Coordinates of C-alpha atoms in Angstrom, one line a residue:
Chain A
M456 CA 18.8 28.2 26.7
S457 CA 17.5 31.3 27.9
S458 CA 13.9 32.2 27.7
A459 CA 14.7 34.7 25.4
H460 CA 15.9 32.3 22.9
H461 CA 13.5 30.0 23.8
T462 CA 10.7 32.2 22.4
A463 CA 12.5 33.0 19.5
A464 CA 12.8 29.4 18.7
T465 CA 8.9 28.8 19.3
E466 CA 8.5 31.7 17.2
L467 CA 10.1 30.2 14.1
T468 CA 8.0 27.2 14.5
R469 CA 4.7 29.2 14.3
L470 CA 6.0 31.0 10.9
D471 CA 4.7 30.1 7.5
A472 CA 6.9 28.6 4.9
A473 CA 7.1 31.7 2.9
E474 CA 7.9 33.3 5.6
I475 CA 10.5 31.6 6.6
A476 CA 11.9 31.2 3.1
R477 CA 11.9 35.3 3.2
R478 CA 13.8 35.4 6.4
V479 CA 16.6 32.3 5.9
Q480 CA 16.8 33.7 1.9
A481 CA 17.5 37.5 3.6
R482 CA 19.8 36.0 5.9
E483 CA 18.3 37.4 9.0
V484 CA 17.7 33.7 10.1
S485 CA 19.7 30.4 9.2
S486 CA 18.2 27.7 8.0
V487 CA 19.9 25.6 10.6
E488 CA 18.5 27.6 13.4
V489 CA 14.8 27.1 11.7
T490 CA 15.8 23.3 11.4
R491 CA 17.3 23.3 15.0
A492 CA 14.0 25.0 16.3
H493 CA 11.8 22.5 14.7
L494 CA 13.8 19.4 15.9
A495 CA 13.4 21.1 19.7
R496 CA 9.7 21.0 18.4
I497 CA 9.3 17.4 17.3
E498 CA 11.4 16.4 20.6
A499 CA 8.9 18.1 22.9
V500 CA 5.6 17.4 20.9
E501 CA 6.4 13.8 20.0
G502 CA 8.0 13.5 23.8
A503 CA 4.3 14.3 24.2
G504 CA 3.2 11.1 22.3
L505 CA 1.7 12.9 19.6
N506 CA 3.7 10.2 17.4
A507 CA 3.6 11.9 13.9
F508 CA 7.1 10.9 13.1
L509 CA 8.4 7.4 12.6
H510 CA 11.7 8.6 12.2
V511 CA 13.6 11.8 12.8
A512 CA 17.1 12.6 10.7
A513 CA 18.3 15.3 13.1
D514 CA 22.1 15.0 11.9
Q515 CA 21.2 14.9 8.5
A516 CA 18.7 17.9 8.5
L517 CA 21.1 20.0 10.1
A518 CA 23.9 19.3 7.7
A519 CA 21.3 19.7 4.5
A520 CA 20.3 22.9 6.2
A521 CA 24.1 24.5 6.8
A522 CA 24.7 23.6 3.0
V523 CA 21.9 25.5 1.9
D524 CA 23.0 28.1 4.4
E525 CA 26.6 28.2 2.6
E526 CA 25.2 28.5 -0.4
I527 CA 22.9 31.4 0.4
A528 CA 25.9 33.1 1.6
A529 CA 27.5 32.7 -1.7
G530 CA 24.5 34.0 -3.6
T531 CA 22.9 31.0 -4.5
V532 CA 19.3 30.4 -3.8
R533 CA 17.9 26.9 -4.9
S534 CA 14.6 27.6 -5.1
P535 CA 12.1 29.9 -3.3
L536 CA 11.8 27.1 -0.4
A537 CA 15.3 26.9 0.0
G538 CA 16.2 25.9 3.7
V539 CA 12.5 25.6 4.9
P540 CA 11.8 22.4 6.6
V541 CA 9.6 19.5 5.6
A542 CA 8.2 16.2 6.5
I543 CA 8.3 12.9 4.2
K544 CA 5.2 10.8 4.4
D545 CA 6.7 7.4 5.2
N546 CA 5.8 5.5 2.1
M547 CA 8.3 7.3 -0.3
A548 CA 11.6 6.0 -0.5
T549 CA 14.6 8.0 1.2
R550 CA 17.8 6.7 0.1
D551 CA 19.2 7.9 3.9
M552 CA 16.2 7.0 6.1
P553 CA 14.3 4.0 6.8
T554 CA 10.8 3.5 4.7
T555 CA 8.6 1.4 6.4
C556 CA 5.2 2.0 5.1
A557 CA 4.0 1.8 9.0
S558 CA 4.2 -2.0 8.2
R559 CA 6.1 -4.7 9.9
I560 CA 6.6 -6.4 6.6
L561 CA 9.2 -3.4 5.7
E562 CA 10.3 -2.5 9.1
G563 CA 13.8 -0.9 9.0
W564 CA 14.0 -1.2 5.4
R565 CA 16.4 1.3 3.7
P566 CA 15.7 1.7 -0.4
P567 CA 18.5 2.3 -2.4
Y568 CA 17.1 5.3 -4.2
D569 CA 15.2 8.2 -3.7
A570 CA 11.3 8.9 -4.7
T571 CA 11.1 11.7 -7.6
A572 CA 9.0 13.7 -5.2
V573 CA 11.6 13.7 -2.8
A574 CA 14.8 13.8 -5.0
H575 CA 13.2 17.1 -6.0
L576 CA 12.7 18.4 -2.2
R577 CA 16.3 18.0 -1.8
E578 CA 17.1 19.5 -5.4
A579 CA 15.2 22.8 -4.1
G580 CA 17.2 23.2 -1.1
L581 CA 14.4 22.2 1.2
V582 CA 15.2 20.2 4.7
P583 CA 13.9 16.9 5.0
L584 CA 13.3 16.4 8.7
G585 CA 12.0 12.9 8.8
K586 CA 9.7 10.4 8.1
T587 CA 5.8 10.3 9.2
N588 CA 3.5 8.1 10.6
L589 CA 0.6 6.8 8.2
D590 CA -2.2 4.1 8.2
E591 CA -0.3 0.9 7.0
F592 CA 0.6 0.9 3.4
A593 CA -1.8 4.1 3.2
M594 CA -4.8 1.8 3.7
G595 CA -7.1 4.1 6.1
G596 CA -8.6 7.2 7.4
S597 CA -7.6 7.2 10.9
N598 CA -3.9 6.4 11.3
E599 CA -4.8 3.7 13.7
N600 CA -3.8 1.2 11.3
S601 CA -0.1 1.7 11.8
A602 CA 1.8 -0.9 13.2
F603 CA 3.8 1.6 15.2
G604 CA 0.7 3.1 16.9
P605 CA -1.6 5.7 16.6
V606 CA -0.9 9.6 15.5
L607 CA -3.3 11.8 18.5
N608 CA -4.6 15.1 16.8
P609 CA -3.0 18.2 18.1
W610 CA -6.4 19.7 18.5
D611 CA -7.8 17.0 20.8
R612 CA -5.2 14.3 21.9
S613 CA -8.2 11.9 22.4
R614 CA -9.1 12.3 18.5
V615 CA -7.8 10.8 15.5
P616 CA -5.6 12.8 13.2
G617 CA -7.1 11.4 10.0
G618 CA -5.7 9.4 7.3
S619 CA -3.8 8.0 5.7
S620 CA -1.0 10.8 5.8
G621 CA -2.3 11.8 9.4
G622 CA 1.5 11.9 10.7
S623 CA 2.1 14.6 7.9
A624 CA -1.2 16.6 8.7
A625 CA -0.3 16.2 12.3
A626 CA 2.7 17.4 12.2
T627 CA 2.3 20.2 10.1
A628 CA -0.5 21.2 12.1
A629 CA 1.6 21.1 15.3
G630 CA 4.2 23.2 14.2
E631 CA 6.8 20.3 13.8
T632 CA 7.2 21.4 10.5
P633 CA 6.1 24.1 8.2
L634 CA 5.5 21.6 5.0
A635 CA 4.7 18.0 4.7
I636 CA 4.3 15.8 1.9
G637 CA 1.7 12.9 1.8
S638 CA -0.3 10.9 -0.7
D639 CA -3.8 10.4 -1.8
T640 CA -5.8 7.4 -3.0
G641 CA -9.1 8.0 -1.7
G642 CA -8.9 11.1 0.6
S643 CA -5.5 10.7 2.4
I644 CA -4.2 14.1 2.4
R645 CA -7.4 16.1 2.0
Q646 CA -9.4 14.1 4.8
P647 CA -6.3 14.6 7.3
G648 CA -6.0 18.1 6.2
A649 CA -9.5 18.8 6.8
F650 CA -9.5 16.7 10.7
T651 CA -6.1 18.7 11.7
G652 CA -7.1 22.3 10.3
T653 CA -4.2 22.1 7.7
V654 CA -4.3 22.6 3.9
G655 CA -3.8 19.4 1.8
V656 CA -3.9 19.5 -1.8
K657 CA -4.7 16.3 -4.1
P658 CA -3.3 17.3 -7.6
T659 CA -4.1 16.1 -10.7
Y660 CA -3.5 12.8 -11.7
G661 CA -0.3 12.0 -13.1
T662 CA 1.4 15.8 -12.3
V663 CA 3.5 14.7 -9.6
S664 CA 5.5 11.3 -9.9
R665 CA 4.7 8.3 -8.4
Y666 CA 8.5 7.2 -8.6
G667 CA 9.3 5.7 -5.3
L668 CA 6.3 5.8 -3.8
V669 CA 5.3 2.5 -2.5
A670 CA 2.1 1.2 -4.3
F671 CA -1.1 1.2 -3.0
S672 CA -3.7 1.5 -5.7
S673 CA -1.7 2.7 -8.9
S674 CA -4.2 4.2 -11.0
L675 CA -5.8 6.4 -8.1
D676 CA -2.3 7.0 -5.9
Q677 CA -1.1 10.5 -6.1
I678 CA 1.4 12.7 -4.2
G679 CA 0.6 16.1 -2.8
P680 CA 1.6 18.9 0.1
F681 CA 0.6 19.8 3.3
G682 CA 0.8 23.3 4.7
R683 CA -0.6 25.4 7.0
T684 CA -1.7 28.4 4.2
V685 CA -3.0 27.9 0.7
L686 CA 0.4 29.9 -0.7
D687 CA 2.4 27.1 1.3
A688 CA 0.7 24.3 -0.4
A689 CA 1.1 25.9 -3.4
M690 CA 4.7 26.5 -3.1
L691 CA 5.5 22.9 -2.5
H692 CA 3.0 22.0 -5.3
E693 CA 5.2 23.7 -7.6
V694 CA 8.5 22.0 -6.2
I695 CA 7.5 18.1 -6.4
G696 CA 5.3 18.6 -9.3
G697 CA 6.1 18.0 -13.2
H698 CA 6.9 15.3 -15.9
D699 CA 8.9 12.3 -14.8
P700 CA 10.0 9.7 -17.4
H701 CA 10.3 7.0 -14.1
D702 CA 6.8 7.2 -13.9
Q703 CA 5.2 5.7 -16.7
T704 CA 1.2 7.6 -15.7
S705 CA 3.4 10.9 -15.3
V706 CA 1.5 13.7 -17.9
D707 CA 4.0 15.2 -19.7
A708 CA 2.5 18.8 -19.3
P709 CA 3.4 22.0 -17.8
L710 CA 2.4 22.1 -14.3
P711 CA -0.5 24.3 -13.8
P712 CA 0.8 27.7 -12.3
V713 CA -0.4 27.3 -8.8
V714 CA 1.8 29.9 -7.1
E715 CA 0.6 32.6 -9.0
A716 CA -3.1 31.4 -8.3
A717 CA -2.5 31.2 -4.7
L718 CA -1.1 34.9 -5.1
A719 CA -3.9 36.3 -7.2
G720 CA -6.7 34.8 -4.8
A721 CA -4.9 36.3 -1.7
R722 CA -6.1 39.8 -3.7
G723 CA -9.2 38.4 -2.3
D724 CA -11.4 38.6 -5.7
L725 CA -13.4 35.8 -7.2
A726 CA -15.5 37.8 -9.6
G727 CA -16.5 35.7 -12.3
V728 CA -15.5 32.5 -10.8
R729 CA -19.1 30.0 -11.4
V730 CA -18.6 27.7 -7.8
G731 CA -20.9 24.6 -8.2
V732 CA -21.8 23.3 -4.9
V733 CA -22.3 19.1 -5.4
N734 CA -26.1 18.3 -3.8
E735 CA -24.7 14.5 -3.4
L736 CA -22.2 15.4 -0.7
S737 CA -24.1 17.0 2.0
G738 CA -27.4 16.0 4.0
E739 CA -28.1 12.7 5.8
G740 CA -25.5 11.6 8.1
Y741 CA -23.4 14.9 7.9
Q742 CA -22.5 16.3 11.1
T743 CA -24.4 19.5 11.4
G744 CA -21.7 21.9 12.2
V745 CA -19.5 20.8 9.3
L746 CA -22.7 21.4 7.2
S747 CA -22.9 24.7 9.2
A748 CA -19.7 25.8 8.5
F749 CA -19.4 24.5 4.8
T750 CA -22.5 26.9 4.3
D751 CA -20.9 29.8 6.2
A752 CA -17.8 29.1 3.4
V753 CA -20.0 29.3 0.8
R754 CA -21.7 32.5 1.6
V755 CA -18.3 34.3 1.9
L756 CA -17.4 32.5 -2.0
T757 CA -20.5 34.6 -2.8
E758 CA -19.1 37.5 -0.8
L759 CA -16.2 37.7 -2.7
G760 CA -17.8 37.9 -6.0
A761 CA -18.3 34.0 -7.1
E762 CA -21.7 32.8 -8.7
V763 CA -22.5 30.0 -6.7
V764 CA -24.9 27.5 -8.3
E765 CA -26.3 23.8 -7.5
V766 CA -25.2 21.1 -9.4
S767 CA -25.5 17.3 -9.3
C768 CA -23.5 14.3 -9.5
P769 CA -25.9 11.2 -9.0
S770 CA -23.7 8.5 -9.6
F771 CA -21.6 9.9 -6.7
T772 CA -23.4 7.7 -4.3
Y773 CA -21.5 4.7 -5.8
A774 CA -18.3 6.1 -5.8
M775 CA -17.4 4.8 -2.1
P776 CA -18.6 1.4 -3.3
A777 CA -16.6 1.6 -6.3
Y778 CA -13.5 2.7 -4.8
Y779 CA -13.8 0.1 -1.9
L780 CA -13.4 -2.6 -4.8
I781 CA -10.8 -1.0 -7.4
A782 CA -8.4 0.1 -4.6
P783 CA -8.1 -3.4 -2.8
S784 CA -8.1 -5.2 -6.6
E785 CA -5.3 -3.2 -7.4
A786 CA -3.3 -3.2 -3.8
S787 CA -3.9 -7.1 -3.8
S788 CA -1.7 -7.2 -7.1
N789 CA 0.9 -4.5 -6.0
L790 CA 1.1 -6.0 -2.5
A791 CA 2.0 -9.4 -4.1
R792 CA 5.7 -7.9 -4.0
F793 CA 5.9 -8.3 -0.2
D794 CA 6.8 -12.2 -0.9
A795 CA 9.7 -12.3 1.7
M796 CA 12.4 -13.3 -1.0
R797 CA 14.1 -9.6 -2.0
Y798 CA 13.6 -6.9 0.9
G799 CA 11.6 -7.0 4.3
L800 CA 10.5 -9.5 6.6
R801 CA 11.0 -13.1 6.5
V802 CA 9.3 -15.5 8.7
G803 CA 9.5 -19.2 9.0
D804 CA 12.8 -19.8 7.2
D805 CA 14.1 -22.4 9.1
G806 CA 14.6 -25.4 6.9
S807 CA 11.4 -26.6 7.7
H808 CA 9.1 -24.5 5.3
S809 CA 9.0 -24.1 1.5
T810 CA 9.1 -21.0 -0.1
D811 CA 5.5 -20.9 -0.4
E812 CA 4.6 -21.3 3.2
V813 CA 7.5 -18.9 4.4
M814 CA 5.9 -16.5 2.0
S815 CA 2.2 -17.0 3.9
L816 CA 3.5 -16.8 7.3
T817 CA 5.7 -13.9 6.4
R818 CA 2.6 -12.0 5.2
E819 CA 0.3 -13.4 7.8
A820 CA 3.0 -11.9 10.4
G821 CA 3.5 -8.8 8.4
F822 CA 0.5 -7.1 7.5
G823 CA -1.9 -5.7 9.9
P824 CA -5.3 -6.7 9.8
E825 CA -6.9 -3.6 7.7
V826 CA -4.1 -4.7 4.5
K827 CA -5.1 -8.2 5.0
R828 CA -9.1 -7.3 4.5
R829 CA -8.3 -5.4 1.5
I830 CA -5.7 -8.1 0.1
M831 CA -8.9 -10.5 0.2
I832 CA -11.6 -7.9 -0.9
G833 CA -9.2 -7.3 -4.1
T834 CA -8.5 -11.3 -4.6
H835 CA -12.1 -11.9 -4.3
A836 CA -13.5 -9.0 -6.6
L837 CA -10.8 -10.2 -9.2
S838 CA -11.3 -13.6 -9.1
A839 CA -13.0 -15.4 -11.8
G840 CA -16.7 -15.9 -10.5
S841 CA -16.7 -12.2 -9.4
Y842 CA -15.1 -10.1 -11.5
D843 CA -18.0 -9.1 -14.1
A844 CA -20.2 -8.3 -11.2
L845 CA -17.5 -6.7 -8.8
Y846 CA -14.6 -5.1 -10.7
G847 CA -15.9 -5.0 -13.9
K848 CA -19.2 -2.7 -12.3
A849 CA -16.9 -0.7 -10.3
Q850 CA -15.1 0.5 -13.7
K851 CA -18.2 1.2 -15.3
V852 CA -19.0 3.6 -12.2
R853 CA -15.9 4.9 -12.4
T854 CA -16.9 6.1 -16.0
L855 CA -20.3 7.6 -14.9
I856 CA -18.4 9.6 -12.1
V857 CA -16.2 10.7 -14.5
R858 CA -19.1 11.7 -16.9
D859 CA -20.8 13.4 -13.9
F860 CA -17.7 15.8 -13.5
T861 CA -17.6 16.7 -17.0
A862 CA -21.3 17.8 -17.0
A863 CA -20.4 19.8 -13.6
F864 CA -17.6 21.2 -15.4
E865 CA -19.4 22.6 -18.1
R866 CA -21.5 24.9 -15.9
C867 CA -18.6 25.3 -13.5
D868 CA -15.0 26.5 -13.0
V869 CA -14.8 24.5 -9.5
L870 CA -16.9 22.1 -7.6
V871 CA -17.3 22.4 -3.7
S872 CA -18.2 20.3 -0.9
P873 CA -17.4 19.8 2.8
T874 CA -14.1 17.7 2.9
V875 CA -15.3 14.9 5.1
P876 CA -18.6 14.4 6.4
T877 CA -17.9 14.7 10.2
T878 CA -15.0 16.1 12.3
A879 CA -12.2 13.9 13.6
F880 CA -13.7 11.2 15.2
P881 CA -12.5 9.6 18.8
I882 CA -9.5 6.9 18.9
G883 CA -11.0 3.9 18.7
D884 CA -14.5 4.5 17.7
R885 CA -14.4 3.1 14.4
V886 CA -11.9 0.5 14.4
D887 CA -13.9 -2.6 14.7
D888 CA -16.3 -1.5 12.0
P889 CA -14.5 -1.1 8.8
V890 CA -17.5 0.3 6.7
S891 CA -18.0 3.0 9.0
M892 CA -14.1 3.9 8.7
Y893 CA -14.6 3.9 4.8
L894 CA -17.5 6.4 5.2
A895 CA -14.7 9.0 5.9
D896 CA -13.9 9.2 2.6
L897 CA -17.3 9.7 1.1
C898 CA -16.4 13.2 0.0
T899 CA -12.7 13.0 -1.6
I900 CA -13.3 9.6 -3.3
P901 CA -14.9 11.0 -6.5
A902 CA -11.7 13.2 -7.6
N903 CA -9.6 10.4 -7.1
L904 CA -11.4 8.0 -9.3
A905 CA -11.8 10.5 -12.0
G906 CA -8.3 12.0 -11.8
I907 CA -9.1 15.3 -10.9
A908 CA -7.7 17.8 -8.5
G909 CA -8.8 18.6 -5.0
L910 CA -7.6 20.9 -2.1
S911 CA -9.0 21.3 1.1
V912 CA -8.8 24.6 3.3
P913 CA -10.1 25.0 6.9
C914 CA -13.3 26.4 7.2
G915 CA -13.9 27.1 10.7
R916 CA -14.8 24.9 13.5
A917 CA -17.6 23.1 14.3
A918 CA -19.7 24.3 17.3
E919 CA -20.4 20.9 18.9
D920 CA -16.9 19.6 19.5
G921 CA -14.8 22.5 18.3
M922 CA -12.4 20.4 16.0
P923 CA -11.8 21.8 12.3
V924 CA -13.9 21.4 9.4
G925 CA -12.6 21.4 5.4
L926 CA -13.8 23.1 2.9
Q927 CA -13.5 21.0 -0.6
V928 CA -12.3 22.7 -3.6
M929 CA -12.6 20.4 -6.8
T930 CA -11.2 21.4 -10.4
P931 CA -10.8 19.6 -13.6
A932 CA -8.1 17.8 -14.3
L933 CA -4.7 20.2 -14.9
A934 CA -6.7 23.0 -13.6
D935 CA -5.4 22.6 -9.8
D936 CA -4.6 26.5 -10.2
R937 CA -8.3 27.3 -9.9
A938 CA -8.6 25.2 -6.6
Y939 CA -5.7 27.6 -5.5
R940 CA -7.1 30.6 -6.3
V941 CA -10.3 30.2 -4.8
G942 CA -8.6 28.7 -1.7
A943 CA -6.4 31.5 -0.9
A944 CA -9.3 34.4 -1.6
Y945 CA -11.1 32.2 1.0
E946 CA -8.0 32.0 3.5
L947 CA -7.9 35.8 3.5
A948 CA -11.6 36.4 4.0
R949 CA -11.8 33.8 6.7
D950 CA -8.8 35.5 8.6
T951 CA -9.8 38.9 8.2
A952 CA -13.0 38.0 9.8
S953 CA -11.8 36.3 12.4
G954 CA -9.0 38.5 13.2
V955 CA -6.2 35.9 13.3
P956 CA -4.9 33.3 11.1
F957 CA -6.9 30.1 11.6
A958 CA -4.1 27.8 12.0
S959 CA -2.5 29.9 15.3
T960 CA -5.9 29.1 16.8
I961 CA -4.6 25.8 17.7
P962 CA -4.4 25.0 21.5
D963 CA -1.3 26.3 22.9
P964 CA 1.6 24.8 21.8
A965 CA 2.8 24.7 25.5
A966 CA -0.3 22.9 26.6
L967 CA 0.0 20.4 23.9
E968 CA 3.7 19.5 25.0
T969 CA 2.7 19.0 28.6
A970 CA -0.7 17.8 28.5
S971 CA -0.6 14.3 30.0
Chain B
M602 CA -26.4 -10.8 1.1
S603 CA -22.9 -12.0 0.1
D604 CA -22.4 -14.7 2.7
I605 CA -19.0 -15.0 3.2
T606 CA -18.4 -18.1 5.0
R607 CA -15.1 -19.2 6.8
S608 CA -14.2 -21.5 4.0
D609 CA -14.7 -18.8 1.8
V610 CA -12.0 -16.3 3.7
A611 CA -9.8 -19.2 4.1
H612 CA -9.7 -19.5 0.4
L613 CA -8.8 -16.4 -0.2
A614 CA -6.3 -15.9 2.2
R615 CA -4.5 -19.3 0.4
L616 CA -4.7 -17.4 -2.6
A617 CA -3.4 -14.3 -1.3
R618 CA -0.8 -16.1 0.6
L619 CA -1.8 -15.1 4.1
A620 CA -1.7 -18.0 6.5
V621 CA -4.4 -16.9 8.7
T622 CA -5.5 -17.8 12.1
D623 CA -8.7 -19.7 13.0
D624 CA -9.6 -16.6 14.9
E625 CA -9.2 -14.2 11.8
L626 CA -11.4 -16.6 9.9
D627 CA -14.3 -15.6 12.1
V628 CA -13.5 -11.8 12.6
F629 CA -12.8 -11.6 9.0
S630 CA -15.7 -13.6 7.5
G631 CA -18.0 -11.5 9.5
Q632 CA -16.3 -8.1 8.4
L633 CA -15.6 -9.0 4.8
D634 CA -19.4 -9.8 4.6
A635 CA -20.2 -6.7 5.7
I636 CA -17.9 -4.9 3.2
L637 CA -19.0 -6.7 0.4
D638 CA -22.6 -5.8 1.2
T639 CA -21.8 -2.4 0.9
V640 CA -19.7 -2.4 -2.0
G641 CA -22.1 -4.8 -4.0
R642 CA -24.3 -2.0 -4.7
V643 CA -22.2 -1.5 -7.6
S644 CA -24.3 -3.7 -9.2
E645 CA -27.1 -1.6 -9.1
I646 CA -25.8 0.2 -11.9
D647 CA -26.8 -0.1 -15.8
D648 CA -24.6 -2.6 -17.1
D649 CA -24.5 -0.6 -20.9
V650 CA -21.3 1.6 -19.8
P651 CA -18.1 1.2 -20.7
P652 CA -15.1 0.6 -18.3
T653 CA -12.6 2.7 -17.2
S654 CA -9.5 1.9 -15.8
H655 CA -7.3 4.7 -15.7
V656 CA -7.7 7.9 -16.1
A657 CA -4.0 9.1 -17.3
P658 CA -4.7 10.5 -20.7
L659 CA -1.6 8.4 -21.9
T660 CA -1.0 5.2 -24.4
N661 CA 1.7 3.2 -24.7
V662 CA 4.4 5.5 -22.9
L663 CA 7.8 4.6 -24.4
R664 CA 11.3 5.7 -23.9
P665 CA 14.2 5.9 -25.9
D666 CA 16.0 2.2 -26.1
E667 CA 19.1 3.5 -24.5
P668 CA 21.1 1.2 -22.1
E669 CA 21.5 2.9 -18.3
P670 CA 23.1 1.7 -15.5
S671 CA 20.9 -0.8 -12.9
L672 CA 21.6 -0.8 -9.3
E673 CA 24.7 -2.8 -8.2
R674 CA 24.4 -6.3 -7.0
E675 CA 25.3 -5.4 -3.5
V676 CA 23.0 -2.5 -3.4
A677 CA 20.2 -4.8 -4.6
L678 CA 21.1 -7.5 -2.2
A679 CA 21.3 -5.0 0.8
G680 CA 17.9 -5.2 2.0
A681 CA 17.1 -9.0 1.2
P682 CA 16.3 -11.1 4.0
A683 CA 19.1 -13.7 3.3
A684 CA 21.6 -13.2 0.3
E685 CA 24.3 -15.6 -0.3
E686 CA 27.1 -15.6 -3.2
G687 CA 25.7 -12.6 -4.7
R688 CA 22.4 -13.7 -5.2
F689 CA 19.0 -13.6 -3.2
R690 CA 19.0 -16.9 -0.8
V691 CA 15.3 -18.6 -0.9
P692 CA 14.0 -21.3 1.0
R693 CA 13.4 -24.5 -1.2
I694 CA 11.1 -24.1 -4.0
L695 CA 10.1 -27.5 -4.8
G696 CA 8.1 -29.9 -2.5
E697 CA 10.5 -32.7 -1.7
E698 CA 11.8 -33.2 2.1
P699 CA 14.6 -31.2 3.2

């Protein structure tokens, strides 16, 4: 390949999804060329050890891209994102790719159907590149719980990318894909979004179908988009969202107008928007550089015309404890389906063990330590002697959190906080101390417990380590559009002030490819 | 203190069908103890609050009672660890010696 070609290909992997879509649909570049550029980028970056992908479907991606190109040549454009590559977290069922949940127990499993969100991607003419790494069964906040090795943070390869959707976040940040989907149970989209300088959104519970998402904690799990800009995330949100009769918790309501809101926000005016700063989500235990980036971001919102007030949500202090009872309880039930009989791994089936023993041996061999811990915590929390004191109380906390949000949203249109108390931490730092790992979800958990929407948009880098910081914007249920409006207005002001798009300030991709 | 012992972990592992090792009993008893100390803080809240099990504004979601095709047998069996005569093959389920 000539150097001119190489430059053009590299450039394609730096474009945002909206611009790729425009060029492909105007036939300035083909989807096949765009897809080929991203596949080359994946090869280079994965070759350097990023480990964001568990499976790359190069042939299928090129075939899908060619089909889109043909349609466009014939005058049909399936959706505003037709022809744009996308990556899929490996806990969503894909009929033509393995789905492992980063677990040995599902290694090599090929689902017989597509998750609804995946089907929507295909229908809209997006081009699935492959499946991204995650904490096993989405349990974790660092991606170190993957059975197939940790993902590195493309901003600093000695640090974690966050989790559990760390592969989707890192791949988006590193230019392996312009878009990705993830799932967020306690912060698993927003937190890695913050750690990797990408935009990540947890939509309102029930507004993106969970059909085909391998269940972790069903009352909390929510699929959502990643992009390098707020508009890109909004465009992907519109593709994957909507009512689905296959998911009994799917809300039959119109999707909030998120793209319209992102475009409105990018006009740079937040006059009349009431922004609440949550008192309980700052202070002791928060990294200095995170608090200072957050304070700067709030000042920018004020300059854009927003009216900023402080709000108190006193029960948020119990959100993390309640979450780490509710999520494991639901997980202990959901993961009972991995019984070594219908799919996945089977260990000890040599004629000398009973079904019961084969189940226990398989689950022991197939699950990693964090999954085992959560299954046992859930089993304990649901047992007769502990149910009232643990699971029952956690459900009461959930009520208090909903009430705190309701009261806060009477005074405010959106609530803001840092997305995570710290920046991305070094790999290995927290692996032996589960409780310290759980603290990374402190600011994101309340939105899951209440089922509301939350968006994380990069708000600069922490002075002490140079790592990205996230601004979290939370909205009432079914008002996700407000987060996009505020996020897009902030993003524009941020990039106008610095003179360059934040995503482009990631260390030189060439250096990333060649770093040892 | 929640005071989770090795035998507590062994009991939970048995209920959860996890054939944990001796080493794991040591590691998990310390870790589960620390986790339960943290999450046990929920006991501080007022008992006089109704519980919330989910937040979806939905009850009794029904669909029309119309038959739809389900997975073909061979498709359903394709991911099975063992299949025989068009069925899932499982190890013995009764206690007698093989």
